[in-house]
Every structure is written in structure tokens, then in C-alpha cells.
Amino acid sequence: MEPVVRVAPSILAADFTCLADEIRRAEAGGADLLHLDVMDGAFVPNISFGPLVVEAVRRVTRLPLDVHLMIEEPVRYVEAFAGAGARWLTVHVEACADVAGTLEEIRVQGLRPGLALRPGTPFAEVEPFLDALDLLLVMTVEPGFGGQSYMEDQEPKLARARQLRESAGHSYRIEVDGGIGRTTAPGAVAAGAEFLVAGSALFTDPDLPGFVSTLQKLAGSPSADPEQGSSAP
Ligand code: DX5
Ligand code: ZN
């Protein structure tokens, strides 16, 4: 599977008083997909937004929506997020009683299943599910808040994800989330990351389009179709 690099702004760091403008700014700046962080105040110690906001975002952008569920038992809400217009739907391995069943439900609803793991979770926890994934999300901060420092010690998970994909013929994309910016993205991409989530560094950068293209160029090739090469229809 050919590696790609795509940039996914996390709207958690956008100005919510003018969210539509912020999303248009990210889209006009060359973003490939939009990352939406859903938090329930139980799986993580923060509350963000739910399907209602995802559905509103859907109406102001053509970018694919990459929804990251940081909620307990996310299987309960798969249908709601499908209805809200998500394209990629990622759940945490630590949050599901039945991981395989949850991933299957995501696919049944016509979405691309993703699986995330917290920094403290060993890679072995996600290994049994790699075949069922379109996306593997490696957290490089403790989930719950934007603006935290990148945890370089998670890079071996990115490398392991890339290595297993090549050796076992899996077809997931590798996403990194947390503390990604101009200085940390090169290490993440070198380790194996392809979808780069960026919140605070992207939205506070004085040159958002420059930020996006700098990250995209880490692949050595221009950004094209964000769906390119993904396994699901
Ligand atoms: C954290 C979220 C991240 C967050 C990233 O729980 O999953 O997507 O928005 O924000 P930055 O890029 O500021 O670390
Ligand atoms: Zn996220």
C-alpha cells in the first residue's frame, strides 16, 4: 500500500463563535479532511459536541469528516454519526466491550472504521483487529484536550503499524493525533504516520495554507484525493 500524507485540522482548536468561517479557512488552506473530536465526559475528562454539530459541519464543507469518538461504548452512537455525515468513524479500543462488533457496525452503516489507542495502551491491544480497519489512530497525547505536547515515545507504535501493514497486507491508513505541528510532524511521518491531525498548531499558525502544504510535502508528493488508496468504497 502506497504511503500518503494528508492533513486533518481538528476543529477543537477553532473559534466556535465563527465555526463555519474557520472550517472554510481550513478547507481553502488545502486541508484534506476534517477531524471532529467527540468527548463524553466519561471516557475522557472533557465534553465537546455530538452528532448535532457534526451534521452542521457537514453542511458547510465538502471535506470528508473524520470523526474521533472519545466516548464509552461508542457502538450506541454509530448510527447517529452515520446519519450526521461522518465518513471515517474511529472508536477507542479501551472504550468498547466488543471491539470487533463495534467495527463491524461502523462498516455496516457504510462508514470507514478506525481504531484508536491511548498512549498508555500497548500496541498488542489493537493487533487482533487490524484486518477490520480502514484507519489506525495512534494518540500522541492523552485524549481529552487540545494543545498538549507531542509524545515522541509513541513513535514506535507508528512504526509497528507501518511494518505490520506491509508484512501482513493490511489496508488501514495510519493517523497520528496530538501535538502535531511544523516541528513534530516530520518525526511522526518518518515513523509511519499518514493522516496528520493538527488542532492548535494549525489554527494559530499565521500562515495556515503554508502550514498545511509544509506538512503535506513531508510525503514528497503533492496532496491529491484524500480517499485515494483506502480500502472501503
Ligand atoms: C485530543 C484530540 C485531538 C486534539 C488535537 O483528545 O483527540 O484531536 O484536538 O489537538 P492538538 O493538535 O492541539 O494537540
Ligand atoms: Zn482527535
Short mmCIF file of C-alpha atoms in Angstrom, two decimals, residues 17-152:
data_model
loop_
_atom_site.label_atom_id
_atom_site.label_comp_id
_atom_site.label_asym_id
_atom_site.label_seq_id
_atom_site.Cartn_x
_atom_site.Cartn_y
_atom_site.Cartn_z
CA THR A 17 -18.18 31.64 17.59
CA CYS A 18 -17.48 31.51 13.85
CA LEU A 19 -17.07 27.80 13.20
CA ALA A 20 -18.27 27.90 9.60
CA ASP A 21 -15.67 30.56 8.74
CA GLU A 22 -12.95 28.56 10.49
CA ILE A 23 -13.86 25.44 8.53
CA ARG A 24 -13.87 27.36 5.25
CA ARG A 25 -10.46 28.77 6.18
CA ALA A 26 -9.12 25.26 6.75
CA GLU A 27 -10.66 23.98 3.50
CA ALA A 28 -9.38 26.95 1.47
CA GLY A 29 -5.98 26.40 3.10
CA GLY A 30 -5.73 22.98 1.47
CA ALA A 31 -6.82 20.61 4.24
CA ASP A 32 -7.62 17.09 3.09
CA LEU A 33 -10.18 16.06 5.69
CA LEU A 34 -11.69 17.50 8.86
CA HIS A 35 -11.12 15.91 12.26
CA LEU A 36 -14.00 16.12 14.76
CA ASP A 37 -13.34 15.19 18.40
CA VAL A 38 -16.38 13.88 20.26
CA MET A 39 -15.96 13.66 24.05
CA ASP A 40 -18.45 12.41 26.62
CA GLY A 41 -17.02 13.49 29.98
CA ALA A 42 -16.69 9.80 30.95
CA PHE A 43 -14.11 8.16 28.70
CA VAL A 44 -12.20 11.45 28.85
CA PRO A 45 -12.47 14.27 31.39
CA ASN A 46 -13.91 16.74 28.91
CA ILE A 47 -17.15 17.26 26.97
CA SER A 48 -17.14 18.61 23.41
CA PHE A 49 -20.02 18.05 20.99
CA GLY A 50 -22.12 15.33 19.39
CA PRO A 51 -23.93 14.40 16.18
CA LEU A 52 -25.83 17.68 16.01
CA VAL A 53 -22.61 19.65 15.47
CA VAL A 54 -21.20 17.03 13.10
CA GLU A 55 -24.32 17.38 10.99
CA ALA A 56 -23.97 21.17 10.97
CA VAL A 57 -20.31 20.92 9.93
CA ARG A 58 -21.33 18.55 7.15
CA ARG A 59 -23.39 21.35 5.63
CA VAL A 60 -20.54 23.87 5.40
CA THR A 61 -17.76 21.76 3.89
CA ARG A 62 -17.10 19.25 1.17
CA LEU A 63 -14.17 17.75 3.08
CA PRO A 64 -14.60 14.17 4.33
CA LEU A 65 -15.40 14.14 8.05
CA ASP A 66 -13.02 12.13 10.22
CA VAL A 67 -14.89 11.65 13.50
CA HIS A 68 -12.90 10.59 16.57
CA LEU A 69 -15.17 9.21 19.28
CA MET A 70 -13.74 9.52 22.79
CA ILE A 71 -16.85 8.04 24.38
CA GLU A 72 -17.75 4.92 26.36
CA GLU A 73 -19.49 2.16 24.37
CA PRO A 74 -19.48 4.07 21.07
CA VAL A 75 -21.48 1.34 19.34
CA ARG A 76 -24.57 3.05 20.77
CA TYR A 77 -23.96 6.09 18.55
CA VAL A 78 -22.63 4.67 15.29
CA GLU A 79 -25.94 5.10 13.51
CA ALA A 80 -26.29 8.68 14.75
CA PHE A 81 -22.87 9.66 13.43
CA ALA A 82 -23.52 7.90 10.15
CA GLY A 83 -26.70 9.94 9.82
CA ALA A 84 -24.79 13.10 10.68
CA GLY A 85 -22.47 12.63 7.70
CA ALA A 86 -19.29 11.10 9.09
CA ARG A 87 -17.06 9.34 6.55
CA TRP A 88 -14.41 7.89 8.84
CA LEU A 89 -15.52 6.82 12.33
CA THR A 90 -12.88 5.99 14.93
CA VAL A 91 -13.52 4.38 18.30
CA HIS A 92 -11.13 3.67 21.17
CA VAL A 93 -10.08 0.10 21.81
CA GLU A 94 -10.30 0.84 25.55
CA ALA A 95 -13.92 2.04 25.28
CA CYS A 96 -15.60 -0.97 23.65
CA ALA A 97 -16.84 -4.14 25.33
CA ASP A 98 -16.99 -5.73 21.86
CA VAL A 99 -14.36 -4.11 19.62
CA ALA A 100 -14.93 -6.38 16.60
CA GLY A 101 -18.69 -5.94 16.79
CA THR A 102 -18.35 -2.16 17.01
CA LEU A 103 -16.06 -2.02 13.97
CA GLU A 104 -18.45 -4.25 12.06
CA GLU A 105 -21.37 -1.99 12.91
CA ILE A 106 -19.43 1.01 11.59
CA ARG A 107 -18.89 -0.79 8.29
CA VAL A 108 -22.50 -1.94 8.13
CA GLN A 109 -23.51 1.72 8.45
CA GLY A 110 -21.40 2.48 5.37
CA LEU A 111 -18.52 4.25 7.16
CA ARG A 112 -14.79 3.60 7.32
CA PRO A 113 -13.88 2.03 10.65
CA GLY A 114 -11.00 3.40 12.69
CA LEU A 115 -9.49 2.21 15.94
CA ALA A 116 -7.57 4.44 18.37
CA LEU A 117 -5.33 3.69 21.30
CA ARG A 118 -4.29 5.89 24.22
CA PRO A 119 -0.58 6.48 24.91
CA GLY A 120 -0.63 4.01 27.80
CA THR A 121 -2.24 1.20 25.79
CA PRO A 122 0.17 -1.38 24.33
CA PHE A 123 0.06 -1.87 20.56
CA ALA A 124 -0.80 -5.53 21.11
CA GLU A 125 -4.32 -4.46 22.18
CA VAL A 126 -5.18 -3.36 18.62
CA GLU A 127 -3.37 -6.13 16.76
CA PRO A 128 -6.30 -8.59 16.71
CA PHE A 129 -8.42 -6.02 14.83
CA LEU A 130 -6.01 -4.72 12.18
CA ASP A 131 -7.71 -6.65 9.40
CA ALA A 132 -11.02 -4.95 10.09
CA LEU A 133 -9.68 -1.39 9.93
CA ASP A 134 -9.53 1.40 7.39
CA LEU A 135 -7.74 3.63 9.91
CA LEU A 136 -5.48 3.13 12.90
CA LEU A 137 -5.19 6.19 15.14
CA VAL A 138 -2.13 6.48 17.36
CA MET A 139 -2.64 9.06 20.12
CA THR A 140 0.45 11.13 20.88
CA VAL A 141 -1.21 12.97 23.78
CA GLU A 142 -3.57 11.77 26.48
CA PRO A 143 -7.02 12.15 24.85
CA GLY A 144 -9.31 14.87 26.17
CA PHE A 145 -7.72 18.20 25.37
CA GLY A 146 -6.03 20.05 22.55
CA GLY A 147 -2.82 21.98 22.97
CA GLN A 148 -0.77 19.33 24.76
CA SER A 149 2.83 18.34 23.99
CA TYR A 150 3.65 15.65 21.44
CA MET A 151 4.76 12.36 22.97
CA GLU A 152 7.65 11.22 20.84
#
